[in-house]
mmCIF file of C-alpha atoms in Angstrom:
data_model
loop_
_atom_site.group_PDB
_atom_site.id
_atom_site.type_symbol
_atom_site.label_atom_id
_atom_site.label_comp_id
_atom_site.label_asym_id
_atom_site.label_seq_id
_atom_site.Cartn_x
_atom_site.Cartn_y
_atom_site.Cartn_z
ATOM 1 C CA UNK A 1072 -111.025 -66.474 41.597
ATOM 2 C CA UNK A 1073 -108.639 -67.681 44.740
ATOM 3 C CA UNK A 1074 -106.690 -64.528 44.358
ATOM 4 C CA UNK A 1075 -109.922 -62.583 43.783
ATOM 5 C CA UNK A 1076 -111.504 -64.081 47.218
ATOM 6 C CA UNK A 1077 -107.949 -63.570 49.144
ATOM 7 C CA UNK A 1078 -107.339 -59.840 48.106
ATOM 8 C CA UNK A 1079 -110.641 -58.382 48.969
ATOM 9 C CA UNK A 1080 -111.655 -60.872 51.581
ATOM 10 C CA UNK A 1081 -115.450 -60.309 51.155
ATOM 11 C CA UNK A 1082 -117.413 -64.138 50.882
ATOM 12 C CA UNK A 1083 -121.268 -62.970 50.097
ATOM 13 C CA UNK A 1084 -122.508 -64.727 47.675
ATOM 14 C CA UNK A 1085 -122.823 -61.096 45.789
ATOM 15 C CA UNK A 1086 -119.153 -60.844 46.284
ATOM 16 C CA UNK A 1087 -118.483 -63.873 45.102
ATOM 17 C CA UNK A 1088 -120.899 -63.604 41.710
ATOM 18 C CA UNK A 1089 -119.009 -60.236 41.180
ATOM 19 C CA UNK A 1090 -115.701 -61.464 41.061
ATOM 20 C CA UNK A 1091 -117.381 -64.750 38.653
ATOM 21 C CA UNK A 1092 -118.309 -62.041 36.567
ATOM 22 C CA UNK A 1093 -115.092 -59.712 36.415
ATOM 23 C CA UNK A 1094 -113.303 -63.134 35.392
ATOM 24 C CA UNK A 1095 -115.801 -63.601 32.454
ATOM 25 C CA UNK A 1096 -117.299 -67.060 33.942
ATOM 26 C CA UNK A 1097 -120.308 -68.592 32.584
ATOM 27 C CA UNK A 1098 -122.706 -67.228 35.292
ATOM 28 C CA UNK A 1099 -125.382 -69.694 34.226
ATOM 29 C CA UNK A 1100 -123.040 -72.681 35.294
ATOM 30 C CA UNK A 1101 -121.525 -70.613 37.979
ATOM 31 C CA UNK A 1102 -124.949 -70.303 39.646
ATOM 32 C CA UNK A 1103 -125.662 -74.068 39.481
ATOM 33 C CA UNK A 1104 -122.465 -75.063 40.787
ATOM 34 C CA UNK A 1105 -122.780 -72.500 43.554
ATOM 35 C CA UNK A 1106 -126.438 -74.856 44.332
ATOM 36 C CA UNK A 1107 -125.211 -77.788 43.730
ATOM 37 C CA UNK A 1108 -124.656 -80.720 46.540
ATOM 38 C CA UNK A 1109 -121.268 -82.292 44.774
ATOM 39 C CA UNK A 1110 -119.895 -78.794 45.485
ATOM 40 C CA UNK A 1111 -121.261 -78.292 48.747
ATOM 41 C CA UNK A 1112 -120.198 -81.981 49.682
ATOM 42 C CA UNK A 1113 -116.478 -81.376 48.382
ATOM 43 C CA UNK A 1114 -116.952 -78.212 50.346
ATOM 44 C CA UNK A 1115 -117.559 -79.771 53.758
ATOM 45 C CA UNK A 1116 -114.626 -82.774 52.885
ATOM 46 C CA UNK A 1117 -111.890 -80.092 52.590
ATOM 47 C CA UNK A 1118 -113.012 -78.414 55.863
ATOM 48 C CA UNK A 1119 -113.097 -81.367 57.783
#
């Protein structure tokens, strides 16, 4: 996914669900971690 995100440089979440799918990801776990506040906490901790 990192390389995925760095190569084509495109961060909508429809980007980003494409490239979850071209790696074969469980898209039903994908999506909820996508929603989920531990991510989006551990997302805001590494930009800080």
């Amino acid at each position: 996914m990192h390389d995925l995100i760095f190569e084509r440089r495109k961060m909508k979440i429809e980007d980003l669900e494409g490239y979850a799918e071209e790696l074969g990801l469980d898209m039903e776990r994908f999506r909820a971690d996508m929603n989920s506040e531990a991510v989006e906490a551990k997302i805001k901790e590494d930009q800080a």
